[in-house]
PDB file of C-alpha atoms in Angstrom:
ATOM      1  CA  UNK A 683     121.066 191.898 311.892  1.00 56.00           C
ATOM      2  CA  UNK A 684     121.942 190.177 308.655  1.00 71.00           C
ATOM      3  CA  UNK A 685     124.677 191.095 306.156  1.00 80.00           C
ATOM      4  CA  UNK A 686     121.704 191.271 303.627  1.00 85.00           C
ATOM      5  CA  UNK A 687     120.393 194.063 305.766  1.00 87.00           C
ATOM      6  CA  UNK A 688     123.616 195.715 306.219  1.00 89.00           C
ATOM      7  CA  UNK A 689     124.077 195.773 302.262  1.00 89.00           C
ATOM      8  CA  UNK A 690     120.789 196.967 301.493  1.00 91.00           C
ATOM      9  CA  UNK A 691     121.202 199.669 304.112  1.00 94.00           C
ATOM     10  CA  UNK A 692     124.682 201.056 302.439  1.00 93.00           C
ATOM     11  CA  UNK A 693     123.165 200.648 298.985  1.00 93.00           C
ATOM     12  CA  UNK A 694     121.486 204.196 299.412  1.00 96.00           C
ATOM     13  CA  UNK A 695     123.964 207.076 298.749  1.00 96.00           C
ATOM     14  CA  UNK A 696     122.126 209.306 301.436  1.00 96.00           C
ATOM     15  CA  UNK A 697     122.574 206.634 303.982  1.00 97.00           C
ATOM     16  CA  UNK A 698     126.353 206.346 303.274  1.00 96.00           C
ATOM     17  CA  UNK A 699     126.425 210.067 303.277  1.00 97.00           C
ATOM     18  CA  UNK A 700     124.822 209.744 306.951  1.00 97.00           C
ATOM     19  CA  UNK A 701     127.618 207.447 307.746  1.00 96.00           C
ATOM     20  CA  UNK A 702     130.515 209.591 306.504  1.00 96.00           C
ATOM     21  CA  UNK A 703     129.052 212.273 308.646  1.00 97.00           C
ATOM     22  CA  UNK A 704     128.902 210.357 311.708  1.00 97.00           C
ATOM     23  CA  UNK A 705     132.260 208.591 311.096  1.00 95.00           C
ATOM     24  CA  UNK A 706     133.673 212.263 312.015  1.00 95.00           C
ATOM     25  CA  UNK A 707     131.549 212.634 314.994  1.00 96.00           C
ATOM     26  CA  UNK A 708     128.218 211.887 316.912  1.00 97.00           C
ATOM     27  CA  UNK A 709     125.474 214.080 315.676  1.00 97.00           C
ATOM     28  CA  UNK A 710     121.620 214.981 316.003  1.00 96.00           C
ATOM     29  CA  UNK A 711     119.006 214.496 313.442  1.00 96.00           C
ATOM     30  CA  UNK A 712     118.781 217.864 313.028  1.00 95.00           C
ATOM     31  CA  UNK A 713     122.595 218.696 312.150  1.00 96.00           C
ATOM     32  CA  UNK A 714     122.667 215.541 309.817  1.00 97.00           C
ATOM     33  CA  UNK A 715     119.588 217.022 307.923  1.00 97.00           C
ATOM     34  CA  UNK A 716     121.006 220.327 307.868  1.00 97.00           C
ATOM     35  CA  UNK A 717     124.518 219.177 306.630  1.00 97.00           C
ATOM     36  CA  UNK A 718     122.638 216.828 304.012  1.00 96.00           C
ATOM     37  CA  UNK A 719     120.584 219.583 302.777  1.00 96.00           C
ATOM     38  CA  UNK A 720     117.501 217.105 303.516  1.00 96.00           C
ATOM     39  CA  UNK A 721     114.558 217.399 305.473  1.00 96.00           C
ATOM     40  CA  UNK A 722     114.228 216.061 308.890  1.00 95.00           C
ATOM     41  CA  UNK A 723     111.799 213.456 308.508  1.00 96.00           C
ATOM     42  CA  UNK A 724     113.636 211.914 305.195  1.00 96.00           C
ATOM     43  CA  UNK A 725     117.050 212.178 307.165  1.00 97.00           C
ATOM     44  CA  UNK A 726     114.888 210.474 310.182  1.00 96.00           C
ATOM     45  CA  UNK A 727     113.747 207.467 307.786  1.00 97.00           C
ATOM     46  CA  UNK A 728     117.393 206.985 306.241  1.00 97.00           C
ATOM     47  CA  UNK A 729     118.751 206.609 310.367  1.00 97.00           C
ATOM     48  CA  UNK A 730     115.604 204.325 310.977  1.00 96.00           C
ATOM     49  CA  UNK A 731     117.251 202.076 308.046  1.00 96.00           C
ATOM     50  CA  UNK A 732     120.632 202.076 309.504  1.00 97.00           C
ATOM     51  CA  UNK A 733     119.548 201.812 312.986  1.00 95.00           C
ATOM     52  CA  UNK A 734     117.644 198.607 311.691  1.00 94.00           C
ATOM     53  CA  UNK A 735     120.595 197.380 310.189  1.00 93.00           C
ATOM     54  CA  UNK A 736     122.926 197.532 313.348  1.00 93.00           C
ATOM     55  CA  UNK A 737     124.774 200.316 311.665  1.00 95.00           C
ATOM     56  CA  UNK A 738     124.185 203.385 314.206  1.00 96.00           C
ATOM     57  CA  UNK A 739     122.953 203.603 317.819  1.00 96.00           C
ATOM     58  CA  UNK A 740     120.824 206.363 319.283  1.00 95.00           C
ATOM     59  CA  UNK A 741     121.020 207.788 322.776  1.00 93.00           C
ATOM     60  CA  UNK A 742     119.023 210.094 324.547  1.00 92.00           C
ATOM     61  CA  UNK A 743     120.445 213.450 325.699  1.00 87.00           C
ATOM     62  CA  UNK A 744     117.823 215.591 327.037  1.00 88.00           C
ATOM     63  CA  UNK A 745     115.027 216.462 324.431  1.00 88.00           C
ATOM     64  CA  UNK A 746     117.048 214.862 321.212  1.00 90.00           C
ATOM     65  CA  UNK A 747     118.632 211.754 320.016  1.00 92.00           C
ATOM     66  CA  UNK A 748     122.570 211.643 319.084  1.00 96.00           C
ATOM     67  CA  UNK A 749     123.323 208.913 316.757  1.00 97.00           C
ATOM     68  CA  UNK A 750     126.725 207.257 316.440  1.00 97.00           C
ATOM     69  CA  UNK A 751     127.979 204.653 314.197  1.00 95.00           C
ATOM     70  CA  UNK A 752     128.109 200.972 315.640  1.00 93.00           C
ATOM     71  CA  UNK A 753     131.483 199.499 314.490  1.00 89.00           C
ATOM     72  CA  UNK A 754     130.417 195.862 314.933  1.00 88.00           C
ATOM     73  CA  UNK A 755     128.531 195.551 311.685  1.00 87.00           C
ATOM     74  CA  UNK A 756     131.465 197.263 309.952  1.00 85.00           C
ATOM     75  CA  UNK A 757     133.925 194.378 311.400  1.00 85.00           C
ATOM     76  CA  UNK A 758     131.252 191.930 309.772  1.00 83.00           C
ATOM     77  CA  UNK A 759     131.627 193.532 306.211  1.00 84.00           C
ATOM     78  CA  UNK A 760     135.139 193.788 306.636  1.00 85.00           C
ATOM     79  CA  UNK A 761     135.401 190.185 307.282  1.00 86.00           C
ATOM     80  CA  UNK A 762     133.104 189.473 304.337  1.00 83.00           C
ATOM     81  CA  UNK A 763     135.244 191.821 301.746  1.00 86.00           C
ATOM     82  CA  UNK A 764     138.554 189.876 303.076  1.00 89.00           C
ATOM     83  CA  UNK A 765     138.669 186.844 300.629  1.00 89.00           C
ATOM     84  CA  UNK A 766     138.011 189.413 297.921  1.00 88.00           C
ATOM     85  CA  UNK A 767     140.739 191.991 299.253  1.00 87.00           C
ATOM     86  CA  UNK A 768     143.292 189.127 299.296  1.00 86.00           C
ATOM     87  CA  UNK A 769     142.159 188.002 295.646  1.00 85.00           C
ATOM     88  CA  UNK A 770     142.973 191.454 294.559  1.00 87.00           C
ATOM     89  CA  UNK A 771     146.100 191.664 296.068  1.00 83.00           C
ATOM     90  CA  UNK A 772     147.459 188.396 294.891  1.00 86.00           C
ATOM     91  CA  UNK A 773     146.357 189.421 291.205  1.00 85.00           C
ATOM     92  CA  UNK A 774     148.245 192.643 291.555  1.00 88.00           C
ATOM     93  CA  UNK A 775     151.146 190.914 292.880  1.00 86.00           C
ATOM     94  CA  UNK A 776     150.979 188.598 289.820  1.00 87.00           C
ATOM     95  CA  UNK A 777     150.788 191.785 287.659  1.00 87.00           C
ATOM     96  CA  UNK A 778     153.494 193.252 289.100  1.00 89.00           C
ATOM     97  CA  UNK A 779     155.890 190.278 288.765  1.00 89.00           C
ATOM     98  CA  UNK A 780     154.911 189.567 285.171  1.00 88.00           C
ATOM     99  CA  UNK A 781     155.772 193.057 284.183  1.00 89.00           C
ATOM    100  CA  UNK A 782     158.888 193.013 286.388  1.00 89.00           C
ATOM    101  CA  UNK A 783     159.902 190.019 284.411  1.00 90.00           C
ATOM    102  CA  UNK A 784     158.943 191.556 280.880  1.00 87.00           C
ATOM    103  CA  UNK A 785     160.267 194.702 281.678  1.00 71.00           C
ATOM    104  CA  UNK A 786     160.815 197.436 278.894  1.00 73.00           C
ATOM    105  CA  UNK A 787     162.266 196.445 275.521  1.00 59.00           C
ATOM    106  CA  UNK A 788     166.045 197.035 275.223  1.00 56.00           C
ATOM    107  CA  UNK A 789     166.156 197.149 271.845  1.00 55.00           C
ATOM    108  CA  UNK A 790     168.327 200.134 270.310  1.00 44.00           C
TER     109      UNK A 790
END
């Protein structure tokens, strides 16, 4: 699994919607298709992309597969985003300091 594969999988809004649903609880492809208002084959294709990127896992439960998020790739994304988060925090802090120093005009 590569970071590029993860980003590619996350580029599609339907796949992000699948992850949002799986964030709440594990689900079958049928449940996901119904909640997304999509056909089961289309939902299965999205799940395959997410599985190939390592973002979801499937376990067999009797006759069906139950899908769940695999948190490990999310940790990789979070690590990749961390320097950018620090950059934004530093810039927002600098803006806050600048605004505190300039303050409102006290002219009457």
